[in-house]
Short mmCIF file of C-alpha atoms and ligand atoms in Angstrom, two decimals:
data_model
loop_
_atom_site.label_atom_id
_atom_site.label_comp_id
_atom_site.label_asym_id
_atom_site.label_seq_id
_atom_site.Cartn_x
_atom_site.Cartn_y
_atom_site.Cartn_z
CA UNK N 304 104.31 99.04 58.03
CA UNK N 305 106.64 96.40 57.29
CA UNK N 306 107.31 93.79 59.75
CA UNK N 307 110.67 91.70 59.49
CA UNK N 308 109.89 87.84 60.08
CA UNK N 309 112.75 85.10 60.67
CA UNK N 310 112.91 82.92 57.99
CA UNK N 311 111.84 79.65 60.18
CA UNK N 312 107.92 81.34 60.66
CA UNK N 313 108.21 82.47 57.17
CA UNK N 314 108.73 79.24 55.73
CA UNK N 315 105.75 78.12 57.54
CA UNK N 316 103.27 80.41 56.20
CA UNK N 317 104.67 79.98 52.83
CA UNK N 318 104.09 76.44 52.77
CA UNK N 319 100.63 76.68 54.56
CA UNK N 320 99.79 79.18 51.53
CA UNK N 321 101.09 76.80 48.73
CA UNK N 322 98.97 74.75 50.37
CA UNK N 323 95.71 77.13 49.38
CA UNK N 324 95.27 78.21 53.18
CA UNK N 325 95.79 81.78 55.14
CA UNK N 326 97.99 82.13 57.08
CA UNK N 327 99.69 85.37 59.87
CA UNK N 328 101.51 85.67 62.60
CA UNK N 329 99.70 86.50 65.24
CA UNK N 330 99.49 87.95 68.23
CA UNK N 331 101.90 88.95 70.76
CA UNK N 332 104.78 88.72 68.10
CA UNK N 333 103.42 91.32 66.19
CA UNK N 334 102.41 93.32 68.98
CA UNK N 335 106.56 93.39 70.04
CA UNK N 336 107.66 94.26 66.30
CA UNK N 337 105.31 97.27 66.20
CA UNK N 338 106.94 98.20 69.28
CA UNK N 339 110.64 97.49 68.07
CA UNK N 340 111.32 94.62 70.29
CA UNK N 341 112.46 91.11 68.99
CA UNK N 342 109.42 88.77 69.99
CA UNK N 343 110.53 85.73 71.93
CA UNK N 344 108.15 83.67 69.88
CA UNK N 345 106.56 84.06 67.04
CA UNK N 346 103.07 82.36 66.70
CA UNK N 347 100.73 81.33 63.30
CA UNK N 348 96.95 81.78 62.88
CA UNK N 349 95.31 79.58 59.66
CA UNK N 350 91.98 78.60 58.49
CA UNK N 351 93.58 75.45 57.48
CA UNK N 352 91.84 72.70 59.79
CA UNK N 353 94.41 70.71 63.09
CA UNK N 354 94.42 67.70 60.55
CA UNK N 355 95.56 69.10 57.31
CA UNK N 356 98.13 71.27 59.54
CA UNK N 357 99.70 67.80 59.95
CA UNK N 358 98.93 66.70 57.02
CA UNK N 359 101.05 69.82 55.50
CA UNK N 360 103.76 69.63 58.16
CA UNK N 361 103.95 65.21 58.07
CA UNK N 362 107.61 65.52 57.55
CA UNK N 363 108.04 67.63 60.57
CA UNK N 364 108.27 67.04 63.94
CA UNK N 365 105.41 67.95 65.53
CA UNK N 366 103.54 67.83 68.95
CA UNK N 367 99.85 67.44 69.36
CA UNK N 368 99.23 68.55 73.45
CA UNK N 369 97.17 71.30 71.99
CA UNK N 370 94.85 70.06 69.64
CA UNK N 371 91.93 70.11 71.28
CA UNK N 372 92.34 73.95 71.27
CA UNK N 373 93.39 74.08 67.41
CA UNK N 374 96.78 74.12 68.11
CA UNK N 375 99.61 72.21 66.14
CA UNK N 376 103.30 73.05 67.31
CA UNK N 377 105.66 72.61 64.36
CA UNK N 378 109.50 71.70 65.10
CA UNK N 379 111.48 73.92 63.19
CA UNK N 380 116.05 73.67 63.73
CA UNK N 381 114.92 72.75 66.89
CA UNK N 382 112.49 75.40 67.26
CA UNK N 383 108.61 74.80 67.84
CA UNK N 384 106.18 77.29 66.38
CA UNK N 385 102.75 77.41 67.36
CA UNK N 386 99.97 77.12 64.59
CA UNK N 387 96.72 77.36 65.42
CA UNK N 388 93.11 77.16 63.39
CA UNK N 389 91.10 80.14 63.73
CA UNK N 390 88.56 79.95 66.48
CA UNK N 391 86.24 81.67 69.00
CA UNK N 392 86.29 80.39 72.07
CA UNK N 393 82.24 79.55 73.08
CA UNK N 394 80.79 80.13 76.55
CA UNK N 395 83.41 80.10 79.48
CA UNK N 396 80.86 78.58 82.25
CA UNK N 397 83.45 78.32 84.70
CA UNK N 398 85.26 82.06 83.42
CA UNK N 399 88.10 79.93 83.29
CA UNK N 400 87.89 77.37 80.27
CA UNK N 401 86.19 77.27 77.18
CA UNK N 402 83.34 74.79 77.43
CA UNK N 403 84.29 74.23 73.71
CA UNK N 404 85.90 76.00 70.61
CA UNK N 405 84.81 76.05 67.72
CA UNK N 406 86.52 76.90 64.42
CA UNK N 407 85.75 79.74 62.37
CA UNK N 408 86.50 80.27 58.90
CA UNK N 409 87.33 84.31 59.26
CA UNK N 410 90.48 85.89 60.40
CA UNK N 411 88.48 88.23 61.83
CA UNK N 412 86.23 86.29 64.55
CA UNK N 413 89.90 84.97 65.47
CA UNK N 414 91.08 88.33 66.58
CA UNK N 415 88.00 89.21 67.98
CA UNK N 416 88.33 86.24 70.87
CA UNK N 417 91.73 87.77 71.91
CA UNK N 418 92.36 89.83 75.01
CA UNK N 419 93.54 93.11 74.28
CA UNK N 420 93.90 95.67 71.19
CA UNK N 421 97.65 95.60 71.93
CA UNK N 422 97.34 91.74 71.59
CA UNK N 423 95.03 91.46 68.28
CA UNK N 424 97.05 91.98 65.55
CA UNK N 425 98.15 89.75 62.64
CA UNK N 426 100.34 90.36 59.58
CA UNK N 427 100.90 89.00 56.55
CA UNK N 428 103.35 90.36 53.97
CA UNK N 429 100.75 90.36 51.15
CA UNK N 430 98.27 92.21 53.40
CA UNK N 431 100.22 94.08 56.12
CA UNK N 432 99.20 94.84 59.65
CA UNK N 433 95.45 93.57 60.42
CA UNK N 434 94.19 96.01 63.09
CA UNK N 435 90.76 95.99 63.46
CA UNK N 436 90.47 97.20 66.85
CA UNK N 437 92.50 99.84 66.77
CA UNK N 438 95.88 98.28 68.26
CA UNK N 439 98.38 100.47 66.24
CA UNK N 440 96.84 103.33 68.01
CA UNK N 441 96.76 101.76 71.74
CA UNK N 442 100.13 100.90 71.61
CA UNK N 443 101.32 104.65 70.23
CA UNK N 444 99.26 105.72 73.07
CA UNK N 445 100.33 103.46 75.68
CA UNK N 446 97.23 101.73 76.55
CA UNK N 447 95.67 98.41 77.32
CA UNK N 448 92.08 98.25 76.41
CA UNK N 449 89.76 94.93 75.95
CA UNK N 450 88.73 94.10 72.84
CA UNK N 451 84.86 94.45 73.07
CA UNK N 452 82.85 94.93 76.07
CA UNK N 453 85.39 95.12 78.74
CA UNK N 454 83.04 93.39 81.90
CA UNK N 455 81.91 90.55 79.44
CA UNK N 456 85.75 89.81 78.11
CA UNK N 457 86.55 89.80 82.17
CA UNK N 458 83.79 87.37 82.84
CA UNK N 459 84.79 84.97 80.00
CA UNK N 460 88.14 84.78 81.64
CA UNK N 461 88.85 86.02 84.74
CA UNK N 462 92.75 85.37 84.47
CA UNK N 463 91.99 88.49 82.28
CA UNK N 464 92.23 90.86 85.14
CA UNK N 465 95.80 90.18 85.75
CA UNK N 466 96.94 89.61 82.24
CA UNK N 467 95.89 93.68 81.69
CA UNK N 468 97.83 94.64 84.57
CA UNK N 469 100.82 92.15 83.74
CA UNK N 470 100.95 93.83 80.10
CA UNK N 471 100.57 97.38 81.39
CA UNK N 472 103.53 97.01 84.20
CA UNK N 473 105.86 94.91 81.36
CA UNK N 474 105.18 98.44 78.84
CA UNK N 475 104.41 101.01 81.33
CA UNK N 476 101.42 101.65 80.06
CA UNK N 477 98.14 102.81 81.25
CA UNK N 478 94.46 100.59 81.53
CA UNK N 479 92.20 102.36 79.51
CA UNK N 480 88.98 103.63 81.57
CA UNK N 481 86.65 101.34 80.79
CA UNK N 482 88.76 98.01 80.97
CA UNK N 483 90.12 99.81 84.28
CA UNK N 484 87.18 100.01 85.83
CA UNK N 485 85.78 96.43 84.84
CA UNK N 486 88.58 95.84 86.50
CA UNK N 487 87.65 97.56 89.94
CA UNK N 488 84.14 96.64 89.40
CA UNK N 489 84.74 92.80 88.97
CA UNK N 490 87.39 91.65 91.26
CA UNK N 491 85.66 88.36 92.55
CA UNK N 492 86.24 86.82 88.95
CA UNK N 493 90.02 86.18 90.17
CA UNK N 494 88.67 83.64 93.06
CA UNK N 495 87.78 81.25 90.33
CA UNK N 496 91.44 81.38 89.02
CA UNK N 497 93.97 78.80 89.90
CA UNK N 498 96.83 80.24 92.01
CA UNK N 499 99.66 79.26 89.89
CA UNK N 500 97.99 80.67 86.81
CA UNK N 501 97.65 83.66 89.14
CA UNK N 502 100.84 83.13 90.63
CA UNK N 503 102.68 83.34 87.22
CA UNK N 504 100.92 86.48 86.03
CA UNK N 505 101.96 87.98 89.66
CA UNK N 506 105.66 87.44 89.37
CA UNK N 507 105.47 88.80 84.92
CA UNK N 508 103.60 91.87 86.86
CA UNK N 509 106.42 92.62 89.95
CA UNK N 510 108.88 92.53 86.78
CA UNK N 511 107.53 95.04 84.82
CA UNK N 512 108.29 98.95 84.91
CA UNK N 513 105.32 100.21 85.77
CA UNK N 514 105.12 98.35 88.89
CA UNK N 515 105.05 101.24 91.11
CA UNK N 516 101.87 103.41 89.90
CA UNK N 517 100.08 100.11 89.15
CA UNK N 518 100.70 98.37 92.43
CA UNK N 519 98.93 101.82 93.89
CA UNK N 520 96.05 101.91 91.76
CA UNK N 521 95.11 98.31 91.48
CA UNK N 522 95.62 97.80 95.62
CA UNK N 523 92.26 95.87 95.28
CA UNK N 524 93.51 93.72 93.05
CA UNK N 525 96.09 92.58 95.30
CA UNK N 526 94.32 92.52 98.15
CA UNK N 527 91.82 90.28 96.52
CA UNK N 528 94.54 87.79 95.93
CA UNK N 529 96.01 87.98 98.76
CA UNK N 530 94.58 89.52 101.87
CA UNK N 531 97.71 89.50 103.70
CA UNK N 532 98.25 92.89 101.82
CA UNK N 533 95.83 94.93 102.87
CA UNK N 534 97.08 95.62 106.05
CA UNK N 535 100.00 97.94 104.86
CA UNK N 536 97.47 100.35 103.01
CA UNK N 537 97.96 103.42 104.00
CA UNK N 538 99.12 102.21 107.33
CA UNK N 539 101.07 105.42 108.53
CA UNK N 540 104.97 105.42 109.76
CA UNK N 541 106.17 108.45 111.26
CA UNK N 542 109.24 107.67 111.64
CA UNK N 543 112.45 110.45 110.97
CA UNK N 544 113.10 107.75 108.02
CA UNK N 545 110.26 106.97 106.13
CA UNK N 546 108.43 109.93 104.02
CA UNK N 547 105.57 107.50 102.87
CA UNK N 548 102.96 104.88 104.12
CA UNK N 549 103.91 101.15 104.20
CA UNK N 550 102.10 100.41 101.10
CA UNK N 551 103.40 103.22 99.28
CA UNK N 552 107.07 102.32 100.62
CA UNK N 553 106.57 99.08 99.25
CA UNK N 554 105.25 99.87 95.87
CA UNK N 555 108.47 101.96 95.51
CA UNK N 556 110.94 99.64 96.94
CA UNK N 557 109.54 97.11 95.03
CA UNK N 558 110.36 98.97 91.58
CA UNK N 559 113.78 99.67 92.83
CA UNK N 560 114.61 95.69 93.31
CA UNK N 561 116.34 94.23 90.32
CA UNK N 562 113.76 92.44 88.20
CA UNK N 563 114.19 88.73 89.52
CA UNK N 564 111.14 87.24 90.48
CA UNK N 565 112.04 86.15 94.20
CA UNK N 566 113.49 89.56 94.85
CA UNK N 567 110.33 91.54 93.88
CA UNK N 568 108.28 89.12 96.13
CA UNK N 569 110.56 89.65 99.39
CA UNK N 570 110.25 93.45 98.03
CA UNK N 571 106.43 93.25 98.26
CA UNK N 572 106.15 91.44 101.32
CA UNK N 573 109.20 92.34 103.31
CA UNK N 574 107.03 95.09 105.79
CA UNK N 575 103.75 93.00 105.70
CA UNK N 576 104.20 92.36 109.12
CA UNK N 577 104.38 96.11 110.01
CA UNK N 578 100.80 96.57 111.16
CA UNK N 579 100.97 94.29 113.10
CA UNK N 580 104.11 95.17 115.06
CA UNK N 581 103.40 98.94 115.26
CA UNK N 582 104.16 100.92 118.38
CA UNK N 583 104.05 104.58 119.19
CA UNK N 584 106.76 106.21 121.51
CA UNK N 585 106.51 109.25 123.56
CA UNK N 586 108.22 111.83 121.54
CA UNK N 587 105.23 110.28 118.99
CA UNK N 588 107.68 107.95 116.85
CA UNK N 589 106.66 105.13 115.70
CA UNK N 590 108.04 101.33 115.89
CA UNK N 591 108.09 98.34 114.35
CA UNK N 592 109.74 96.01 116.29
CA UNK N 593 109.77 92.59 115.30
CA UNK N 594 108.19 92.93 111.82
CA UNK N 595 110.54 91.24 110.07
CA UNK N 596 109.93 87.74 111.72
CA UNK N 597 106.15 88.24 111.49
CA UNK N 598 106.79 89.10 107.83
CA UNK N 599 108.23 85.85 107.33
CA UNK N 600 104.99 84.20 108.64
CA UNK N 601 102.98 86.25 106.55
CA UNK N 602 105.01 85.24 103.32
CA UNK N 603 104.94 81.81 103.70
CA UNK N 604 101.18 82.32 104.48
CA UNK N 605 100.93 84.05 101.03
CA UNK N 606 103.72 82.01 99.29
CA UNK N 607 101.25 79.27 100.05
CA UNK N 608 98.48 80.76 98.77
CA UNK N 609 100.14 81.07 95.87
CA UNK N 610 101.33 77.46 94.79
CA UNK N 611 104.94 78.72 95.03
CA UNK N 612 107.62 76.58 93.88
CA UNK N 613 110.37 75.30 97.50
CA UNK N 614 113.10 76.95 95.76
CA UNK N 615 111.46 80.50 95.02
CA UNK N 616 109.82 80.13 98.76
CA UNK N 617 112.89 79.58 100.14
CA UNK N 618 115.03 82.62 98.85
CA UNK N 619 111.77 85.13 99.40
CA UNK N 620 111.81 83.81 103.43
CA UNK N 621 115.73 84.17 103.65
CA UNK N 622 115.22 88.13 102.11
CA UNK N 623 112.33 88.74 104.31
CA UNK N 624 113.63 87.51 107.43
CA UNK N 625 117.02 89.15 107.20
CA UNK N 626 115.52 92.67 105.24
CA UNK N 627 115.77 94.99 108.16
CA UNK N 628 119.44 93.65 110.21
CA UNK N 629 122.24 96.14 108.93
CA UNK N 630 124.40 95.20 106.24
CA UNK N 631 127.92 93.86 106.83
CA UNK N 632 130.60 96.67 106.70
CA UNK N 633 134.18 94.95 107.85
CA UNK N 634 135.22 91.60 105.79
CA UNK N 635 133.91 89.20 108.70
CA UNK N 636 130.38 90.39 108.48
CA UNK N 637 130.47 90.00 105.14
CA UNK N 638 131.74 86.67 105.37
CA UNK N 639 128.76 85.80 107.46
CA UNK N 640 126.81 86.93 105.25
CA UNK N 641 127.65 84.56 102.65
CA UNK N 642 127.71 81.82 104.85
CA UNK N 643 124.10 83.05 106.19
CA UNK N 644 122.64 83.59 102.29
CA UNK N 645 125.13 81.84 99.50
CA UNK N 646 126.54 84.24 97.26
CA UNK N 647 123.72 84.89 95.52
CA UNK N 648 121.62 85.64 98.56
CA UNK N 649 123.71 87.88 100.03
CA UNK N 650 123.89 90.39 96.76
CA UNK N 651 120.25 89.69 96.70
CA UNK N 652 119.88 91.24 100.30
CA UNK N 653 122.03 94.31 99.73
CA UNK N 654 120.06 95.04 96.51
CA UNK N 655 116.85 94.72 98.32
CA UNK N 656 118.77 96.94 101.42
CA UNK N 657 119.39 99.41 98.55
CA UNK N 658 116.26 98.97 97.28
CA UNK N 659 114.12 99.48 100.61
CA UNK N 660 116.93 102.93 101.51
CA UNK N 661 115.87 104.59 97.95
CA UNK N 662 112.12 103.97 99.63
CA UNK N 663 112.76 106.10 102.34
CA UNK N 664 113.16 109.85 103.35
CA UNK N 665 115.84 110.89 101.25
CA UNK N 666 117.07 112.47 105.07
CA UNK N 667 119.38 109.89 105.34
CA UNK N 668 119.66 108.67 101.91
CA UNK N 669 123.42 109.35 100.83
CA UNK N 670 124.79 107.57 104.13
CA UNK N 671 122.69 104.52 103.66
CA UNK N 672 123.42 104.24 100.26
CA UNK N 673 127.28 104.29 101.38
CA UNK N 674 127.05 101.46 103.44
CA UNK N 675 125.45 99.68 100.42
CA UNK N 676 128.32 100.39 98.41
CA UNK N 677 130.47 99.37 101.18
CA UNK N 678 129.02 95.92 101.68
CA UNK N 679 128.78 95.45 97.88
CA UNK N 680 132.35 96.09 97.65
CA UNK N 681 132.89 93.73 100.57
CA UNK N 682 131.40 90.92 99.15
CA UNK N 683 132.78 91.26 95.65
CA UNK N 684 136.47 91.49 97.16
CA UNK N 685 135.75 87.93 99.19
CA UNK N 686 134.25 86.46 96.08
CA UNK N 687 137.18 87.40 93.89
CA UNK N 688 139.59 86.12 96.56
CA UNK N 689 137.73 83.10 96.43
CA UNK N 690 137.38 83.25 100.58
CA UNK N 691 136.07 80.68 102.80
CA UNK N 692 132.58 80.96 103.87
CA UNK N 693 131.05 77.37 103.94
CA UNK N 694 132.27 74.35 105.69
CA UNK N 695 133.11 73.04 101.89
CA UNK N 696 135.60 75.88 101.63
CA UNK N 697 137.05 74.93 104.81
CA UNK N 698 140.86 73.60 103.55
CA UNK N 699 140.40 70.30 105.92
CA UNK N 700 137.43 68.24 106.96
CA UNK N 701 136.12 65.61 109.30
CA UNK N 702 138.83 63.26 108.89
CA UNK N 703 141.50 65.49 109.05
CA UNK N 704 140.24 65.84 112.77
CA UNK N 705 139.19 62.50 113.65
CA UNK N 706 143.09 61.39 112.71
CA UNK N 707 143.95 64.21 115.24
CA UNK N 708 142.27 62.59 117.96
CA UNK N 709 138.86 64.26 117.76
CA UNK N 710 136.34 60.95 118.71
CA UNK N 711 133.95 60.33 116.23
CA UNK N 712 130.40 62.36 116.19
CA UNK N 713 129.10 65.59 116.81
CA UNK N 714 132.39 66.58 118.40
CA UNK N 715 133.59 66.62 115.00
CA UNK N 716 130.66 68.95 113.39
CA UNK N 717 131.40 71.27 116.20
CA UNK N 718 135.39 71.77 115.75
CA UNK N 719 134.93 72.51 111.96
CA UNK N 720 132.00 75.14 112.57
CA UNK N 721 134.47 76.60 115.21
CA UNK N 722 137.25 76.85 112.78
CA UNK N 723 135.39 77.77 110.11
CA UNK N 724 134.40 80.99 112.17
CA UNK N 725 138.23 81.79 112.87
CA UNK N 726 138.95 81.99 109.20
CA UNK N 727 135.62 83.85 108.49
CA UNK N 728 136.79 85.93 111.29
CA UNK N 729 140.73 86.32 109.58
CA UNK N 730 141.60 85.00 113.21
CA UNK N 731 143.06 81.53 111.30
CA UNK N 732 144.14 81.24 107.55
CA UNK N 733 142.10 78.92 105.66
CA UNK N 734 145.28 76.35 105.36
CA UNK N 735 145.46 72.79 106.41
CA UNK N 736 148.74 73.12 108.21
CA UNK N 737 147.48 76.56 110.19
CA UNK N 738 144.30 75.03 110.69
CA UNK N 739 146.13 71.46 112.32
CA UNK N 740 148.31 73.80 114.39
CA UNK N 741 145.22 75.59 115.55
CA UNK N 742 143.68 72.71 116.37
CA UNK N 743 146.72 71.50 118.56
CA UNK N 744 146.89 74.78 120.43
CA UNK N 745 143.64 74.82 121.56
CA UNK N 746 143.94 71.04 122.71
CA UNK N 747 140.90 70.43 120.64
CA UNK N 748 142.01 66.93 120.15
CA UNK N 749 141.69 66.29 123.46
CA UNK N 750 138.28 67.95 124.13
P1 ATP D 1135 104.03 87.11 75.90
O1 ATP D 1135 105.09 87.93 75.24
O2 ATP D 1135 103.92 87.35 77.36
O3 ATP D 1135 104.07 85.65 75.53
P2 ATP D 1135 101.69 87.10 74.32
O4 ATP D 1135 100.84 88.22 73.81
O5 ATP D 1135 102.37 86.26 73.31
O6 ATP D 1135 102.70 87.73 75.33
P3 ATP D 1135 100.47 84.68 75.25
O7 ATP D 1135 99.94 84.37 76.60
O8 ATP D 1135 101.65 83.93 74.76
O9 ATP D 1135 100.75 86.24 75.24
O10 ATP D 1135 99.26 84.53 74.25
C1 ATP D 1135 99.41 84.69 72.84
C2 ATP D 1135 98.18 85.43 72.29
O11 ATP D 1135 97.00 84.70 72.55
C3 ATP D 1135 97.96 86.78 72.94
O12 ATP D 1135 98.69 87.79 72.29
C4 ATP D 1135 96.45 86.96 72.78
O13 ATP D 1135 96.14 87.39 71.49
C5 ATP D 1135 95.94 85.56 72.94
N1 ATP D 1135 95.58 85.22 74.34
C6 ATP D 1135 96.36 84.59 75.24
N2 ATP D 1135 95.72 84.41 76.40
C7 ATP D 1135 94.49 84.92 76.22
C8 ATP D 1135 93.34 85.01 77.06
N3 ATP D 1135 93.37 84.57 78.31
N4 ATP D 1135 92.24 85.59 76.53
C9 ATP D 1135 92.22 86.04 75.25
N5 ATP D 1135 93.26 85.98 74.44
C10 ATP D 1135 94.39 85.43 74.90
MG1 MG D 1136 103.47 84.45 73.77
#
C-alpha cells in the first residue's frame, strides 16, 4: 500500500536518513491516508536522539516545548512538523503522566506505547505500512481496539477512555469488546483527568457521526463526567410529541445539530432540566414546565465542571435558555430574534429547533419542520436586506436626540430602545429623517 506524503515531511525523513537514522511518519497521519482522508498533520518517529534532531535540523527553525517528551518540532514554509525519538512511556503513577520516558532504540516498542491499533501505524516508503497490531484490519472493520491489554492501557492513561470513544464517534466505528468493556469496567480512571483535557475530548466526541449509538451505550461514561446527566436516562415523556425517553431524545437531537462545538453542547444539555420539572396531567400527559430555565442552571453547573471557555459558555446558555420558545414566523419576530441572539445565534437556535423537531414523534414532524423553514427564510431575507436589529443599526444615535431636546441620561437609552423596536416592528423606517419626525410626533423631546 502506497501512501502519498507532501514533500515538506518527506524532506524531513530524507534528511534524517542521510543522516544514518530511521525515520516514519507516524501515527494518526497514516491512520487518515489508509482511510483516504488528507491528515491535518503529519507527524515523524526516529531513533535519532532530541539533540542530534537539532543538530540535523540547526538551520531550521525549531521549537523545543517538547523535549522532555522526545519531541523536536521542525519549521518547515511556515509549517511545524513534529519529530519525535522513539520511546515507551514508563510507569504512569498518577494514570495521567509519565513519571519518565525513556528512549528506545526499536520502532517497534514505539508503536507498542500508542493507544489504539487504528493509531499505531508508521510508514516508510522503503518499508511500507508497519502494522504490527493489526491496524489495517481494525480500520477495514471499523473498530477501535487497545493495543495490548485493554484495562492496563486504561490505567496508564485514563484520558484513554475518552480518546476511544472520541475516535469511534469521529469514524463511526465500533469499541471492540474487550477495550469496551475496560471501558465500563474502569470508569473512575476519568476522575483523575483534568477537565479541559476531558473537556476537549468531549466537544471532538459531540462532533463525530457516531454520536448517537455511542452517547447510548457509553451513558456511564457521561454520567461519570458529569452527573448532571444522569437524570434524563430513561426518564419517560409521554407526551403526543415525543416517541422516545429524554436521554434517547437527546442522543438523537444531538446528532442532528450541525457539528459546531457549542451547538452539540446546548443539544446535549438543552432537556437536562426535564426531570426535574416533570408533571403528570389528568388525561396522563406529561409536562415539563419550566425546564428550559432549570436547564440553564444545570449547564452552567456542567459548563463549569468542565473548564469551559466565557465565549463557548455563553452561546450554550443563550441556546439552552431559549430551546423550547417557538420560532419567529412574521419579519418582527425574527427581528427579535436577532436582536435577542446576533446573527449567528439566531441560525444557531433554529438549527437546534430543527434539530430537537427531527427528535420527536414524527406525528407532527412535517409542520414543525415548516415553521423551521419559515423562520430560516425569515432571517436570511433580513440579513440580505441588511435590516436593523441592534441599536448600532439604528440610522441615528444618542446625540441625534440629545440635540432634539432629549436631557442627557437614561432618558436617552430609553428613546433609542423604543425606536429601535418601531423599526424592528416595520412601524418606523430605519431613516434619520423618519426616525426625527417620529420622535417629534410623539413629543419625545419633551418627555
Ligand atoms: P488527530 O487527528 O485527532 O490529531 P491523532 O491520532 O493524530 O489524531 P494525537 O492526539 O495528535 O492523535 O496523537 C498522535 C499519536 O500519538 C496518536 O495517533 C497515537 O499514536 C499517539 N497518542 C496520542 N495520545 C496518546 C495517548 N494518550 N496514549 C497513547 N498514545 C497516544
Ligand atoms: Mg494529531
Amino acid at each position: 500500500m502506497e501512501i502519498q506524503i507532501p514533500a515538506e515531511p518527506m524532506a524531513l525523513m530524507q534528511r534524517l536518513n542521510r543522516g544514518g537514522y530511521e525515520a516514519y511518519v507516524v501515527g494518526g497521519c497514516v491512520r487518515d491516508a489508509l482511510m483516504g482522508t488528507r491528515p491535518h498533520d503529519w507527524d515523524i518517529c526516529t531513533n535519532a536522539l532530541p539533540e542530534q534532531v537539532l543538530d540535523l535540523f540547526h538551520d531550521h527553525r525549531v521549537a523545543k516545548t517538547g523535549l522532555q517528551h522526545g519531541t523536536v518540532m521542525v519549521v518547515r514554509q511556515g509549517v511545524g512538523y513534529e519529530i519525535t525519538t522513539f520511546r515507551t512511556d514508563g510507569v504512569y503513577s498518577d494514570h495521567r503522566h509519565p513519571d519518565q520516558v525513556s528512549f528506545v532504540p526499536s520502532l517497534d516498542q514505539d508503536l507498542a506505547r500508542r493507544d489504539f491499533t487504528v493509531n499505531a501505524m508508521a510508514y516508510h516508503p522503503d518499508t511500507g505500512v508497519v502494522d504490527l497490531f493489526g491496524g489495517r484490519e481494525d480500520l477495514k472493520q471499523g473498530v477501535i481496539r487497545c493495543v495490548g491489554q485493554a484495562e492496563e492501557r486504561f490505567e496508564e492513561d485514563g484520558l484513554r477512555l475518552m480518546r476511544a470513544l472520541r475516535f469511534a464517534s469521529r469514524f463511526g466505528f465500533r469499541l471492540e469488546e474487550d477495550t469496551a468493556s475496560a471501558i465500563h469496567r474502569r470508569l473512575e480512571l476519568l476522575d483523575s483527568i483534568a477537565a479541559e483535557r476531558i473537556f476537549s475530548e468531549l466537544k471532538g466526541f459531540l462532533c463525530g457521526k457516531g454520536v448517537e449509538a455511542l452517547l447510548v451505550d457509553y451513558r456511564d461514561v457521561f454520567a461519570r463526567i458529569l452527573p448532571q446527566l444522569a437524570p434524563m436516562f430513561d426518564f419517560p415523556q409521554q407526551n403526543p410529541h415525543h416517541c422516545f425517553d429524554v436521554w434517547r431524545h437527546t442522543a438523537r437531537a444531538v446528532r442532528e445539530t450541525p457539528a459546531q462545538p457549542a451547538l452539540r453542547i446546548a443539544a446535549l444539555f438543552h432537556d437536562s432540566g426535564k426531570p426535574e420539572c416533570w408533571s403528570r396531567d389528568g388525561q396522563g400527559i406529561d409536562h415539563f414546565y419550566g425546564h428550559a430555565q432549570r436547564s440553564v442552571e444545570l449547564s452552567r453547573d456542567m459548563l463549569n465542571r468542565l473548564r469551559c471557555d466565557n465565549e463557548t459558555k455563553e452561546q450554550v446558555l443563550l441556546q439552552v435558555k431559549w430551546h423550547d420558545l417557538p420560532l419567529p414566523q412574521t419579519r418582527r419576530e425574527a427581528a427579535r430574534l436577532l436582536n435577542r441572539m446576533g446573527e449567528q445565534g439566531a441560525q444557531w437556535s433554529v438549527a437546534l429547533h430543527r434539530a430537537d423537531a427531527l427528535a420527536q414523534s414524527p406525528a407532527f414532524l412535517a409542520e414543525k419542520l415548516e415553521r423551521v423553514e419559515l423562520a430560516k427564510a425569515l432571517l436570511e431575507e433580513l440579513l440580505r436586506e441588511k435590516a436593523c436589529f441592534t441599536l448600532k443599526d439604528l440610522a441615528i444615535g444618542g446625540s441625534d436626540l440629545i440635540a432634539l431636546g432629549v436631557p442627557k441620561g437614561p432618558q436617552v437609552g430609553k428613546t433609542l430602545k423604543h425606536l429601535l423596536e418601531l423599526v424592528m416592528d416595520g412601524a418606523c423606517p430605519n431613516q434619520r429623517e423618519a426616525l426625527l419626525e417620529r420622535c417629534r410626533q410623539e413629543g419625545i423631546n419633551k418627555a
